[in-house]
mmCIF file of C-alpha atoms in Angstrom:
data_model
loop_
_atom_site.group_PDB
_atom_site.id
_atom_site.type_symbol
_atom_site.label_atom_id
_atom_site.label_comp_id
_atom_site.label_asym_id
_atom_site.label_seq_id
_atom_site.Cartn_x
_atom_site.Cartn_y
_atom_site.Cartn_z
ATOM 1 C CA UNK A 1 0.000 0.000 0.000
ATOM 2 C CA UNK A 2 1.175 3.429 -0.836
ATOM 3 C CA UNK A 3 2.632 5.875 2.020
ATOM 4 C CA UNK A 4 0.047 8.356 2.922
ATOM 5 C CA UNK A 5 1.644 12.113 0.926
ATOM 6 C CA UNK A 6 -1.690 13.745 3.122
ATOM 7 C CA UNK A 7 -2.780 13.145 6.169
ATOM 8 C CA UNK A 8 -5.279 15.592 8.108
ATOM 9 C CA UNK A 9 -6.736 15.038 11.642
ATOM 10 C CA UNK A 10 -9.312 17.584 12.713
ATOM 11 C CA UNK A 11 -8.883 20.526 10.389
ATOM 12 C CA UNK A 12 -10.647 23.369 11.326
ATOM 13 C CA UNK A 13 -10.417 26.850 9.541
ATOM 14 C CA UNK A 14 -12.268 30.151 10.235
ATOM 15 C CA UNK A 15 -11.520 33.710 9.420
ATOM 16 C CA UNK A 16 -11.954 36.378 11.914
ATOM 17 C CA UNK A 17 -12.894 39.989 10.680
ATOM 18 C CA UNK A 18 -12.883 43.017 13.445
ATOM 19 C CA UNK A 19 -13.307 40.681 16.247
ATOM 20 C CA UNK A 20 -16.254 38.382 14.244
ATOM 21 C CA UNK A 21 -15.125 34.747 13.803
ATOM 22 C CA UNK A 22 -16.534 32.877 10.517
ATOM 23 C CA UNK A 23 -16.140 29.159 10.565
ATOM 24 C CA UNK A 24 -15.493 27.578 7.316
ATOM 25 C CA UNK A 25 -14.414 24.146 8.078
ATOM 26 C CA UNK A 26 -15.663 22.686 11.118
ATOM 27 C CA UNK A 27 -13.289 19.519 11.523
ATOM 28 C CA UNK A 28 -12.078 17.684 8.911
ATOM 29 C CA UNK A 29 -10.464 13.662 8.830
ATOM 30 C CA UNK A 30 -9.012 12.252 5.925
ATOM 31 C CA UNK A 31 -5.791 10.643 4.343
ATOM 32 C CA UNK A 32 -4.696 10.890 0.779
ATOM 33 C CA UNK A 33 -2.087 8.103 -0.578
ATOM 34 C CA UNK A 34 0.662 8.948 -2.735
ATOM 35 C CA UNK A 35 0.027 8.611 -6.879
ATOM 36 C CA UNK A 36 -3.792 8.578 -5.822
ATOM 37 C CA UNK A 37 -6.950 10.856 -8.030
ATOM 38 C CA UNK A 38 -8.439 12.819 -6.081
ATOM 39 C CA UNK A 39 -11.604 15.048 -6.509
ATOM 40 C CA UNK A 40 -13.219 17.122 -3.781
ATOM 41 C CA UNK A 41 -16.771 18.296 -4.951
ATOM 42 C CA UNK A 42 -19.042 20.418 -2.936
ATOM 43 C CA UNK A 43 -21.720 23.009 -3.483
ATOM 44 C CA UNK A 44 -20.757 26.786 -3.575
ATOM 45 C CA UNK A 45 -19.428 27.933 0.023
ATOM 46 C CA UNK A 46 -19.003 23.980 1.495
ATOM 47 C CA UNK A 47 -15.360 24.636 1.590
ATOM 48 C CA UNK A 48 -13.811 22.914 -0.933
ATOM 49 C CA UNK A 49 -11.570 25.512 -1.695
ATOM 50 C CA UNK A 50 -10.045 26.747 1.644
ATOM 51 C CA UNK A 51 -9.330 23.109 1.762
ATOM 52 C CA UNK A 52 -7.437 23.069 -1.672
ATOM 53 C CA UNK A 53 -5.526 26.510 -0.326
ATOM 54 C CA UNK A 54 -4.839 24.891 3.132
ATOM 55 C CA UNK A 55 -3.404 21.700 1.289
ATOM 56 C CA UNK A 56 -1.532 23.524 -1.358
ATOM 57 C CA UNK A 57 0.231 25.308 1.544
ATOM 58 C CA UNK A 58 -1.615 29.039 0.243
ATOM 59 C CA UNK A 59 -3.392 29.491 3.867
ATOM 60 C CA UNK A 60 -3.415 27.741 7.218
ATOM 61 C CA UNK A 61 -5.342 25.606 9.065
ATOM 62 C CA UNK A 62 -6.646 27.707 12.587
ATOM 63 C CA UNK A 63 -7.276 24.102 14.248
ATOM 64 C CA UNK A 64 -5.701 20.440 13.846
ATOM 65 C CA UNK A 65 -3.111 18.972 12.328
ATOM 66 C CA UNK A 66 -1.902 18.656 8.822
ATOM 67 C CA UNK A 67 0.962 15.818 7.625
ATOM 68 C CA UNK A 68 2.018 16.712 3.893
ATOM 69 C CA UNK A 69 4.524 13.340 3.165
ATOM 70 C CA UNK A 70 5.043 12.804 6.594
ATOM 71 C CA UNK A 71 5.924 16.479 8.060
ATOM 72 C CA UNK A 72 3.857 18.213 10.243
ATOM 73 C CA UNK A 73 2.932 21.465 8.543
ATOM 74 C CA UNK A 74 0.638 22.649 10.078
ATOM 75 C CA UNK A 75 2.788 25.379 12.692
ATOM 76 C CA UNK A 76 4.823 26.321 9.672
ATOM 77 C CA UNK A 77 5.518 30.203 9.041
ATOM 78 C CA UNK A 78 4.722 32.082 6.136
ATOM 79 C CA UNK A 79 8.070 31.499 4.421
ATOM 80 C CA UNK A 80 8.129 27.950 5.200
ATOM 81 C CA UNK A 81 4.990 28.091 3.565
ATOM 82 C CA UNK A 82 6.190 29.106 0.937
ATOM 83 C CA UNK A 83 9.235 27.363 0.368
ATOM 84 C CA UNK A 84 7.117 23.835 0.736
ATOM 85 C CA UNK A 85 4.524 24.650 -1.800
ATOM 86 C CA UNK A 86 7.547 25.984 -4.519
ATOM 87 C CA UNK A 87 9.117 22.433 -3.975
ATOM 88 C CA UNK A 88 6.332 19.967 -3.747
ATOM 89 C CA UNK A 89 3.124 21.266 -5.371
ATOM 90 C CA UNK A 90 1.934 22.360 -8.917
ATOM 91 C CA UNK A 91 -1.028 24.550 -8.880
ATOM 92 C CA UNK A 92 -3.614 24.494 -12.278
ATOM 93 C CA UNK A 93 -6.297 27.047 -12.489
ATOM 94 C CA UNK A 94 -9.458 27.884 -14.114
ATOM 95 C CA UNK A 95 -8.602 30.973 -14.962
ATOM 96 C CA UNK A 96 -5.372 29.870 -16.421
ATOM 97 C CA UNK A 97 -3.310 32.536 -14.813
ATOM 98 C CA UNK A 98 -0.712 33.392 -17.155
ATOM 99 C CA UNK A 99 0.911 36.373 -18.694
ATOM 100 C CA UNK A 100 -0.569 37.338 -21.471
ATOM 101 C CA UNK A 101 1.953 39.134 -23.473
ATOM 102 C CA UNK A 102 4.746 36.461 -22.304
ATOM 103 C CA UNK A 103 5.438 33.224 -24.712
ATOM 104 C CA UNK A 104 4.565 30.118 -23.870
ATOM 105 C CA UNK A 105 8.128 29.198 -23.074
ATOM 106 C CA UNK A 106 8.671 32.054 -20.814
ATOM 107 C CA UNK A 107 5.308 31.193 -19.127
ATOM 108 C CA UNK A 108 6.261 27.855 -18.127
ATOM 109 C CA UNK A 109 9.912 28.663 -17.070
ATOM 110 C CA UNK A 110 8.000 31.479 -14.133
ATOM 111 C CA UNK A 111 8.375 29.073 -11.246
ATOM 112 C CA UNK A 112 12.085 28.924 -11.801
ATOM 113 C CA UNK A 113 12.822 32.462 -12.233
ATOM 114 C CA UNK A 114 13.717 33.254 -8.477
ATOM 115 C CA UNK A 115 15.535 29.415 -8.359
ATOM 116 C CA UNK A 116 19.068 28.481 -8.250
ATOM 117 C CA UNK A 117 18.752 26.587 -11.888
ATOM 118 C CA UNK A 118 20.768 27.404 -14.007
ATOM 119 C CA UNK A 119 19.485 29.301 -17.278
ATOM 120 C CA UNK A 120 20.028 26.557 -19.732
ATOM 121 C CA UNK A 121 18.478 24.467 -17.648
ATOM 122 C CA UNK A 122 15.329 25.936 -16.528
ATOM 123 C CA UNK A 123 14.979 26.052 -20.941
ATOM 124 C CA UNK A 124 15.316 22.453 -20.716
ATOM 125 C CA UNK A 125 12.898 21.247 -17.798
ATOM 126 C CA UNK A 126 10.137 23.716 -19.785
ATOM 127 C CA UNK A 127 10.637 22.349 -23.258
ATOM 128 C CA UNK A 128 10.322 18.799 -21.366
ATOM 129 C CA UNK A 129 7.062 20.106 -19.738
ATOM 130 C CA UNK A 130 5.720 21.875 -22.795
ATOM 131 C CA UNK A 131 6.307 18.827 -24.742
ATOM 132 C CA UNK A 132 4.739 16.713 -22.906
ATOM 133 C CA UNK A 133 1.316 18.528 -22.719
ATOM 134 C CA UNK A 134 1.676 18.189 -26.704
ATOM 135 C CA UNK A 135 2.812 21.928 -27.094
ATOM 136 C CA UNK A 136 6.500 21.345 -28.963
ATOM 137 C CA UNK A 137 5.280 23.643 -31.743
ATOM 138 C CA UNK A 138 3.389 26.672 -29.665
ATOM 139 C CA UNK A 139 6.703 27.112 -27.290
ATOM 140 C CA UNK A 140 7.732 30.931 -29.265
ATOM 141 C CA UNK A 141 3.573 31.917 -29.030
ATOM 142 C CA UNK A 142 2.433 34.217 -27.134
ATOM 143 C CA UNK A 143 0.103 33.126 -24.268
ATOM 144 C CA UNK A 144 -3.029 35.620 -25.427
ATOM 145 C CA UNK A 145 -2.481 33.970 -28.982
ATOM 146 C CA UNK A 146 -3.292 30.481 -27.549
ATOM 147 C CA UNK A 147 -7.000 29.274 -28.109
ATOM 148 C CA UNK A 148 -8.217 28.193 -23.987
ATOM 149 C CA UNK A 149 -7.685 24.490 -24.095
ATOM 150 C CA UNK A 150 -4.162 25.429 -25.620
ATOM 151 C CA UNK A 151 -3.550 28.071 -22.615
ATOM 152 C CA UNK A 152 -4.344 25.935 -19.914
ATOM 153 C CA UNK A 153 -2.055 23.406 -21.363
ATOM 154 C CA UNK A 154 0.373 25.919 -20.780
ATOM 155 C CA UNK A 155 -0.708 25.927 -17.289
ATOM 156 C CA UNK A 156 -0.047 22.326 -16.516
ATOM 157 C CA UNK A 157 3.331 22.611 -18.138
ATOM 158 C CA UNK A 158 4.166 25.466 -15.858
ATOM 159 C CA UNK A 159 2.642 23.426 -12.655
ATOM 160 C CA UNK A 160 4.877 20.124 -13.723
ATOM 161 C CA UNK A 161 8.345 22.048 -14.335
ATOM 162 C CA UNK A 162 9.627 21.644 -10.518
ATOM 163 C CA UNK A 163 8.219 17.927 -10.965
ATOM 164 C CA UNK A 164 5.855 18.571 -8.238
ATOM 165 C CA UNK A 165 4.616 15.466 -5.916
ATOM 166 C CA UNK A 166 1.432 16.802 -5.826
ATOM 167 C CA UNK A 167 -0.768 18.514 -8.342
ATOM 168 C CA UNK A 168 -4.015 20.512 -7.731
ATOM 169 C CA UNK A 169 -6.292 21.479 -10.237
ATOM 170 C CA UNK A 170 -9.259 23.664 -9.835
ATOM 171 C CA UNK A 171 -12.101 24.138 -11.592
ATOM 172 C CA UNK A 172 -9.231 22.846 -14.442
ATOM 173 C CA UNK A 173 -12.389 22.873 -17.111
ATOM 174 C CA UNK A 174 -14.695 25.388 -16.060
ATOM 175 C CA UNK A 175 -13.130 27.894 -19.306
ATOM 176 C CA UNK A 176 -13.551 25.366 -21.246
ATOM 177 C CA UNK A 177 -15.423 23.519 -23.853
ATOM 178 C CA UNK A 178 -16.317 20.061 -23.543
ATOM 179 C CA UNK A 179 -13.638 19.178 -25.766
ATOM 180 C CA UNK A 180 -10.659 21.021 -24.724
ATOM 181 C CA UNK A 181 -12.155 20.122 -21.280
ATOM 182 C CA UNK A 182 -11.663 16.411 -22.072
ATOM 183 C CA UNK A 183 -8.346 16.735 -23.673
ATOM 184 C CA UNK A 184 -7.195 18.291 -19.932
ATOM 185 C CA UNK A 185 -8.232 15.420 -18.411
ATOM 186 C CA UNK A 186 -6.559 13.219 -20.346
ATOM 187 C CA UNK A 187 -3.947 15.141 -19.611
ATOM 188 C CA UNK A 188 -4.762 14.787 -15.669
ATOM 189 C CA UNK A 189 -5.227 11.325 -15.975
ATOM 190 C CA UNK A 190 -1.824 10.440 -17.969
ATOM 191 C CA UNK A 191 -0.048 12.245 -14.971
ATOM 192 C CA UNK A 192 -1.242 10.360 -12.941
ATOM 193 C CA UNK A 193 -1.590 6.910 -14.180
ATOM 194 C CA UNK A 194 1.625 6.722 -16.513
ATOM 195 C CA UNK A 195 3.641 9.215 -14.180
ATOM 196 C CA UNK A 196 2.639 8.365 -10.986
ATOM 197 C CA UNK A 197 1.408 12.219 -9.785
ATOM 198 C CA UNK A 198 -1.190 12.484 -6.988
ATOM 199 C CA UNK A 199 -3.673 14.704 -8.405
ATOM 200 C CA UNK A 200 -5.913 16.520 -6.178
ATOM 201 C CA UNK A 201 -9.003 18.203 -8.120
ATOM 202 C CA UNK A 202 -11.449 20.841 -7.022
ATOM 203 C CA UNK A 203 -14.579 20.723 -9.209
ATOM 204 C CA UNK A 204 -18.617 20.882 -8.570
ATOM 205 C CA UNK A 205 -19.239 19.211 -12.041
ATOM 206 C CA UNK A 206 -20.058 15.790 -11.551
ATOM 207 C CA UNK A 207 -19.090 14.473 -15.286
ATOM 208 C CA UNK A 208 -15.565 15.597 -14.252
ATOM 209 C CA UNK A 209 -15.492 14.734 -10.564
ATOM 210 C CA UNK A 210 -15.979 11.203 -12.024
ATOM 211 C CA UNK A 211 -12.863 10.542 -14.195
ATOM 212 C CA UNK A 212 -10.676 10.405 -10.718
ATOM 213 C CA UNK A 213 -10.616 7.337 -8.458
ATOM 214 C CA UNK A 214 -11.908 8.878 -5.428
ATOM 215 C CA UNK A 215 -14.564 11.262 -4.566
ATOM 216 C CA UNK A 216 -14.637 13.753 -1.426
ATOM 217 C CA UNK A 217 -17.920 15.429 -0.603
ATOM 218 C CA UNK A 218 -17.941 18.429 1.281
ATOM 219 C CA UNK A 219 -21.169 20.443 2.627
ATOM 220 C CA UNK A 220 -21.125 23.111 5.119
ATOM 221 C CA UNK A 221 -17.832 22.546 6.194
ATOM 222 C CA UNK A 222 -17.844 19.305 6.942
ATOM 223 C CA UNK A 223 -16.955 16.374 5.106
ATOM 224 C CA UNK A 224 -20.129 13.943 3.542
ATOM 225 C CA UNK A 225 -18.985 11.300 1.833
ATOM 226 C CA UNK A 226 -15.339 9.367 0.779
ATOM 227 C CA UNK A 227 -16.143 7.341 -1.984
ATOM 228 C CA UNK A 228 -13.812 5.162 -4.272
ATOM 229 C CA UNK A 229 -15.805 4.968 -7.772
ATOM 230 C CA UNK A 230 -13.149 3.544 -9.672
ATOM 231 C CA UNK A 231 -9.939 1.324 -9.921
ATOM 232 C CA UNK A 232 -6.962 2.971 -10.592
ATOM 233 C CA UNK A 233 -5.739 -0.326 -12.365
ATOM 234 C CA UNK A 234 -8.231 0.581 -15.379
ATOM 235 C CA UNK A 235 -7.122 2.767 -17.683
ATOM 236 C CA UNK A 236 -9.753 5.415 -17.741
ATOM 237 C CA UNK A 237 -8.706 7.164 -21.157
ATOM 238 C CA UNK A 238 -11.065 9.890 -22.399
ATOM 239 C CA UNK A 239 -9.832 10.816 -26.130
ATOM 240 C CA UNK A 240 -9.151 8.558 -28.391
#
């Protein structure tokens, strides 16, 4: 069995506002094994996304404990923070997040730019990423002349060029047509399956929740339902 990459006991997170304290997640158990598919559904204000942030090391947990690949995160300061999610997590968003004017190459190379890598190779590791998202021939392009499918491709590449144990995706299709949308996934699912990623997806579309292995339900801040609804085993390809 794989070695559990998360582990939280008891999360709790609210936000506190001139004195007023808002609860958003009111205790929270689960474990996630390493090179598992994640998705955590949930209506509009269940929470779902705090918890993404929280695990993706952008906020903090105000109760409970959090274990990212056995480390106890969950007193670490803001540069620690910071220093765990540049080394161990890709981030993929809906809105794509990229600079428009910038080419795809110089796009993908971002995460590196404050990094210790040297120049040639940072142009390396994002030609590998680029590539393998299916982009060889869009690399000189500039982001804004990218159809969306194409720029959130771009987005991936960028969130695999530290080769990140962990990736989160949200909302990964909500820009999208159903066709780029299923192209992404494929994309998901090959980094996963054939790569061995653990892939953590934020989503309230069912047809998408569906094409990981495991389900988390949220509502209210609390968590529903942990369901596995399919076997990793099976290869679960979505374009042909």
């Amino acid at each position: 069995m794989s070695q559990d990459i998360i582990r939280v006991q008891g999360l709790k997170k609210s936000y506190f506002n001139e004195g007023i304290e808002t609860p958003v997640l009111h205790g929270i158990d689960f474990s996630i094994p390493s090179g598992q598919f994640v998705a955590i559904m949930g209506p509009s204000g269940s929470g779902k996304s705090t918890l993404m942030h929280i695990l993706g090391f952008l906020d903090t947990l105000t109760e409970g404990k959090y274990i990212f690949d056995g480390r106890d995160v969950s007193t670490l300061d803001d540069d620690q923070l910071a220093q765990m999610r540049g080394e161990n997590v890709g981030f993929i968003f809906q809105a794509f997040n990229l600079l428009p004017k910038t080419s795809v190459l110089d796009n993908v190379m971002l995460p590196l730019l404050y990094s210790k890598v040297p120049p040639a190779e940072r142009i390396k590791m994002a030609m590998e990423a680029i590539e393998s998202v299916g982009l060889g021939h869009r690399v000189h392009n500039l982001s804004n002349q990218l159809s969306g499918g194409e720029r959130q491709r771009v987005a991936i590449a960028r969130a695999l060029i530290r080769r990140p144990s962990v990736i989160f995706a949200d909302e990964p299709t909500g820009n999208l047509d159903s066709k780029s949308g299923a192209q992404v996934m494929q994309i998901l699912q090959d980094l996963n399956l054939k790569q061995g990623h653990t892939v953590i997806l934020v989503t309230h579309e069912t047809s998408t929740a569906e094409h990981a292995e495991r389900i988390l339900k949220l509502r209210d801040g609390l968590l529903q339902s942990d369901e596995i609804v399919r076997n990793r085993n099976i290869n679960r390809g979505l374009v042909k």
